[in-house]
Coordinates of C-alpha atoms in Angstrom, one line a residue:
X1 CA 0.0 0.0 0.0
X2 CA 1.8 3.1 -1.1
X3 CA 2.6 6.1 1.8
X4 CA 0.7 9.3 1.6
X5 CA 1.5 12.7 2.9
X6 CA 0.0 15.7 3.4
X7 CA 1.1 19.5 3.1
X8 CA -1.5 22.6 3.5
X9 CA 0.0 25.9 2.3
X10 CA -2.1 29.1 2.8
X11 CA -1.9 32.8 1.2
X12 CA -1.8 35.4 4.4
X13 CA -4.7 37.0 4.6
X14 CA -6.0 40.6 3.0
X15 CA -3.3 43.0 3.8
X16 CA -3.9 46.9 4.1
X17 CA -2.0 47.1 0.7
X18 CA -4.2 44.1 -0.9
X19 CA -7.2 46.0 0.2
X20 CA -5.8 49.5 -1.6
X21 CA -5.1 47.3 -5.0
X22 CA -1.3 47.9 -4.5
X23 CA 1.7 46.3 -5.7
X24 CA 3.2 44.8 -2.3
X25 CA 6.2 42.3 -2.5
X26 CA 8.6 42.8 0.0
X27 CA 7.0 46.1 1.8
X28 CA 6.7 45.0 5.3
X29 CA 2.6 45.8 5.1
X30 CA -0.1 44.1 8.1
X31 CA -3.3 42.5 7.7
X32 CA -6.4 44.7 7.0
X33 CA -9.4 43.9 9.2
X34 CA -10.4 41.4 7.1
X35 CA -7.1 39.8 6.8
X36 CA -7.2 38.9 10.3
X37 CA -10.4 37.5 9.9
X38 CA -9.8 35.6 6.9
X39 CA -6.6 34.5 9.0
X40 CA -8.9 33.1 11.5
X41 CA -11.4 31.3 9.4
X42 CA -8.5 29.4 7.6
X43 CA -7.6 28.4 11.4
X44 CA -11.1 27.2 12.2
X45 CA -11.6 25.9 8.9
X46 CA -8.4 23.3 9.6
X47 CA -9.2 22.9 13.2
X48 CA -13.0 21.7 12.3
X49 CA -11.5 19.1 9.5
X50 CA -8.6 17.8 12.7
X51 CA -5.4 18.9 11.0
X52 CA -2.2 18.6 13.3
X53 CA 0.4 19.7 12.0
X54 CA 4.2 19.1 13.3
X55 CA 5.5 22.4 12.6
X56 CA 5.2 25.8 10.4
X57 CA 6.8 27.5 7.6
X58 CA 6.3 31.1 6.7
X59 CA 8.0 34.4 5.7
X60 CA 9.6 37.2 7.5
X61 CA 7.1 39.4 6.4
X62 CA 4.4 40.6 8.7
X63 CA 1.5 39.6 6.9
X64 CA 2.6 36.1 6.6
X65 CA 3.4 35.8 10.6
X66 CA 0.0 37.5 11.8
X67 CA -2.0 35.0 9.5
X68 CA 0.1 32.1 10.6
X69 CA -0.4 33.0 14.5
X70 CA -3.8 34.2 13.8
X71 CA -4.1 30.6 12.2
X72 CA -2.7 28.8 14.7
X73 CA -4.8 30.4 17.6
X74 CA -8.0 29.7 16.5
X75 CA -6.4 25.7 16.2
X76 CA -5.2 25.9 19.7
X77 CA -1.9 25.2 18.5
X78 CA 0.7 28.2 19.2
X79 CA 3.4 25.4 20.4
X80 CA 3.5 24.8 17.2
X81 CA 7.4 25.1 16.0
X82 CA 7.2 27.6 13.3
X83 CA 10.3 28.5 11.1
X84 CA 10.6 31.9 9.3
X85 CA 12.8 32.2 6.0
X86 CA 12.9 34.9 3.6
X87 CA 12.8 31.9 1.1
X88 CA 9.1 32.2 1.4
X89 CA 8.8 36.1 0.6
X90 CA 6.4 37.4 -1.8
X91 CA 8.1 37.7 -5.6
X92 CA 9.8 41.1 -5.2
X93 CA 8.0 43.7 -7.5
X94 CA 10.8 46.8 -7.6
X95 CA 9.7 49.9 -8.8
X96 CA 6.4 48.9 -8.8
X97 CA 5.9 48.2 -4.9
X98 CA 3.7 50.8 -3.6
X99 CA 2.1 51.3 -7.2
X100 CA -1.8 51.3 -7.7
X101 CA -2.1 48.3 -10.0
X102 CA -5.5 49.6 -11.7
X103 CA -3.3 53.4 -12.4
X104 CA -0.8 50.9 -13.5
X105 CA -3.0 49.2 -15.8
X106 CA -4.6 52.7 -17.4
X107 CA -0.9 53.7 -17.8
X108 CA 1.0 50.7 -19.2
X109 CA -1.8 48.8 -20.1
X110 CA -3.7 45.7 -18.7
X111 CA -1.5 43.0 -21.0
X112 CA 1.6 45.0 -20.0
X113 CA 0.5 44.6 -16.2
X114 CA -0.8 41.1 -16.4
X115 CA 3.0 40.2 -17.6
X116 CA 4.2 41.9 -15.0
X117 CA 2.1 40.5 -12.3
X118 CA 1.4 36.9 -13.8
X119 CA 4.7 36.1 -16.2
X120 CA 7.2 33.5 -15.6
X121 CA 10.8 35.0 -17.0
X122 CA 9.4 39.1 -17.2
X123 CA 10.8 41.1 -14.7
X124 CA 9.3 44.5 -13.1
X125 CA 11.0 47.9 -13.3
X126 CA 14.0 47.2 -10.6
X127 CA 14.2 48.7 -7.6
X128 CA 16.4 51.7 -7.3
X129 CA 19.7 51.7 -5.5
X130 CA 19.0 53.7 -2.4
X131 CA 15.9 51.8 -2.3
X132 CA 17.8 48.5 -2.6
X133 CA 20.3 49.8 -0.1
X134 CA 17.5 50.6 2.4
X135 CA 16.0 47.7 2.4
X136 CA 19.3 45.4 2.6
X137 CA 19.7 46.8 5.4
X138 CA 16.8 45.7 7.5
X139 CA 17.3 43.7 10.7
X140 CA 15.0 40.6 8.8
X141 CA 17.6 40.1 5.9
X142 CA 20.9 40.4 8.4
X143 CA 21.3 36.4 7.4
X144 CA 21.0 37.0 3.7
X145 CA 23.9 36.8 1.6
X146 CA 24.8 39.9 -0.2
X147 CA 24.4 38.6 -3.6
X148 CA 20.8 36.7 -3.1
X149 CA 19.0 40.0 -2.0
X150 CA 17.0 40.8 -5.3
X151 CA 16.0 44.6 -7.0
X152 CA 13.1 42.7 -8.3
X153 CA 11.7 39.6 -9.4
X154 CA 10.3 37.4 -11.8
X155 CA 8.2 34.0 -11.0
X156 CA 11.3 31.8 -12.3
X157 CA 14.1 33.4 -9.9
X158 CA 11.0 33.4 -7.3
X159 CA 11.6 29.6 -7.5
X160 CA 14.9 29.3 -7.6
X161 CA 15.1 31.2 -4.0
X162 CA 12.6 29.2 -2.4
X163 CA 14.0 25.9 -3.7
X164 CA 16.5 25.5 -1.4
X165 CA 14.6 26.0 1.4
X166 CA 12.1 23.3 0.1
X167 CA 14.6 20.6 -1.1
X168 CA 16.6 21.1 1.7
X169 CA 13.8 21.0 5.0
X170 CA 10.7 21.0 4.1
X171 CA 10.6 18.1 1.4
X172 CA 12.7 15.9 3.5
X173 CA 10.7 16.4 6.4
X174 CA 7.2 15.3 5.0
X175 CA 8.8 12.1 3.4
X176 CA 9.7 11.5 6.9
X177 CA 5.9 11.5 7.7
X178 CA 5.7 15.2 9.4
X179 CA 3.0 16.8 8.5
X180 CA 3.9 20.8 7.1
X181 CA 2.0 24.1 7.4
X182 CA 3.3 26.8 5.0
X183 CA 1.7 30.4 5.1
X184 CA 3.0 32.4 2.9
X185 CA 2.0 34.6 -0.2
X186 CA 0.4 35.2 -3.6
X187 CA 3.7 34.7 -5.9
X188 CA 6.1 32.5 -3.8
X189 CA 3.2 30.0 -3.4
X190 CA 2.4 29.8 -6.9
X191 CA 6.0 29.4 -7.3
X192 CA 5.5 26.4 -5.1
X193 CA 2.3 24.9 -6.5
X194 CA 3.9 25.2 -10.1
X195 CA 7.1 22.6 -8.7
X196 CA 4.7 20.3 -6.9
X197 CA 2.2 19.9 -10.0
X198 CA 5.1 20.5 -12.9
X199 CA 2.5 23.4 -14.5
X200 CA 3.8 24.7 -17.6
X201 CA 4.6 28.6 -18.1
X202 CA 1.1 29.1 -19.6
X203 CA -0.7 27.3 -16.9
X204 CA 0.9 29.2 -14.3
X205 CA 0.3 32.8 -15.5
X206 CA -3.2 31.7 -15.3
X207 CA -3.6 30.5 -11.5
X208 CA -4.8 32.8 -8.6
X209 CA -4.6 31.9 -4.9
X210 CA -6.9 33.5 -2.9
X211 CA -5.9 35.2 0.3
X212 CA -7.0 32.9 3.5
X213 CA -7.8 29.5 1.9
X214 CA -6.0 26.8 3.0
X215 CA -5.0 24.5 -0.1
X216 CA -4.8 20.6 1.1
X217 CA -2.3 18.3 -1.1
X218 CA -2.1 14.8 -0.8
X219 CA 1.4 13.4 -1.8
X220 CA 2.9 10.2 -2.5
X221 CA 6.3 9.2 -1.9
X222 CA 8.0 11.0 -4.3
X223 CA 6.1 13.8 -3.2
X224 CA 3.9 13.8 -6.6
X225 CA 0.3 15.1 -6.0
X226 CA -2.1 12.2 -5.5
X227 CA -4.9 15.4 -5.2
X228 CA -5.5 18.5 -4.0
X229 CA -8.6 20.5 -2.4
X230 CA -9.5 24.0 -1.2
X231 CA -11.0 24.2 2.7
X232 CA -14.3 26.5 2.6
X233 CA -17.3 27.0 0.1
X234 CA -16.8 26.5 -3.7
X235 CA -18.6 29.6 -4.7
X236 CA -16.7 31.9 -2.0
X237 CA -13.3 30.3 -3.2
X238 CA -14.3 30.9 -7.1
X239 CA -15.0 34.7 -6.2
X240 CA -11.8 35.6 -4.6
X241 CA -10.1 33.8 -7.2
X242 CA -11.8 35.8 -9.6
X243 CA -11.2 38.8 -7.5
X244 CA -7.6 38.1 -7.7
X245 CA -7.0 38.1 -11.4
X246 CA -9.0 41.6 -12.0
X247 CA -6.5 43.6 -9.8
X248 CA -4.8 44.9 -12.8
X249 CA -7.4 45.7 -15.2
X250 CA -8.2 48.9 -15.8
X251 CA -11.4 50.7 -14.8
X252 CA -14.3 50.8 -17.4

């Protein structure tokens, strides 16, 4: 009878940024109000279906943390051992963090913006060098090596950052039977979930996340996907998706 194992990855919940139709990426930005609700649900949601979990992955951004603790307080389970990595960042945007992406859309265009936001191998606009020197120098990247800190990102080098962390802890741990949380965000997740299912570059430009959903995967031994399942109402789900993908449209 072949092994199966289970990993549950969830986006952070609306931030304040989200909720304003910004570009984020690594801007350290909270949960709105309904971020830390959505942050919630997904923890009662996973508590009402009896996941345990043996420890936690997330960012060191804010948004991912709050969700994660939020998460884990409505499941009872802050002993939890949680491990933070700048691995699991979003994709970094450069000069478009802090952008309006609907102003963005009017001004570029909504193709131009969709590469941008949805691409594989297209980068954004790269930071600037103060910029890039100012955030190099925050406490939460102290660890990083000089060369890995990025001016922006596309999906592809997304992956590349976050495969270490995956090949090297988390994928060894759930073929030893432990059972993996991962709260993280929009771009580094999709990163994740286009490794796991081996989605082409078409397929992936098309897939939204929503925020506060956990995603359930069932793996086998080689940590193929046997299936995979959103927690929470179809029709909710299909509508945040939805939501997702019109960020950077243009007004009509």
């Amino acid at each position: 009878m072949s092994s199966s194992f289970r990993l549950v990855v969830v986006r952070h919940g609306e931030s304040q940024w989200n909720k304003e139709n910004r570009f984020t990426g690594w801007v350290d930005i909270d949960l709105s109000d309904k971020g830390r609700e959505e942050a919630r649900k997904a923890g009662r949601l996973m508590r009402d279906e009896g996941f345990l979990f043996d420890c936690a992955y997330t960012s060191v951004l804010k948004r991912a943390v709050r969700t994660l603790w939020l998460g884990l307080e409505e499941m009872d389970a802050m002993y939890l051992p949680v491990q933070t990595s700048w691995r699991l960042n979003e994709r970094h945007y450069g000069a478009l963090q802090g952008l309006n992406k609907t102003e963005t859309a009017e001004k570029y265009g909504e193709q131009q913006v969709k590469i941008w936001r949805r691409s594989y191998d297209t980068p954004p606009p790269l930071l600037s060098e103060e910029d890039y020197k100012k955030q190099a120098a925050e406490p939460r990247f102290r660890g990083v090596g000089k060369g890995e800190l990025p001016h922006g990102e596309t999906l592809k080098s997304t992956l590349t950052r976050l495969l270490p962390l995956w090949e090297g802890e988390m994928a060894p741990q759930i073929k030893r039977g432990k059972n993996l949380l991962v709260v993280a965000h929009g771009n580094s997740l999709r990163a994740l979930v286009q490794h796991l299912e081996k989605m082409s570059e078409a397929d992936i430009m098309e897939l939204n996340i929503p925020t506060g959903t956990p995603l359930v995967y069932e793996l086998d031994e080689a940590l193929k996907v046997k299936s995979k399942s959103y927690l929470g109402d179809a029709d909710e789900i299909a509508r945040a998706q939805a939501a997702v993908a019109n960020q950077g449209k243009a007004k009509t």
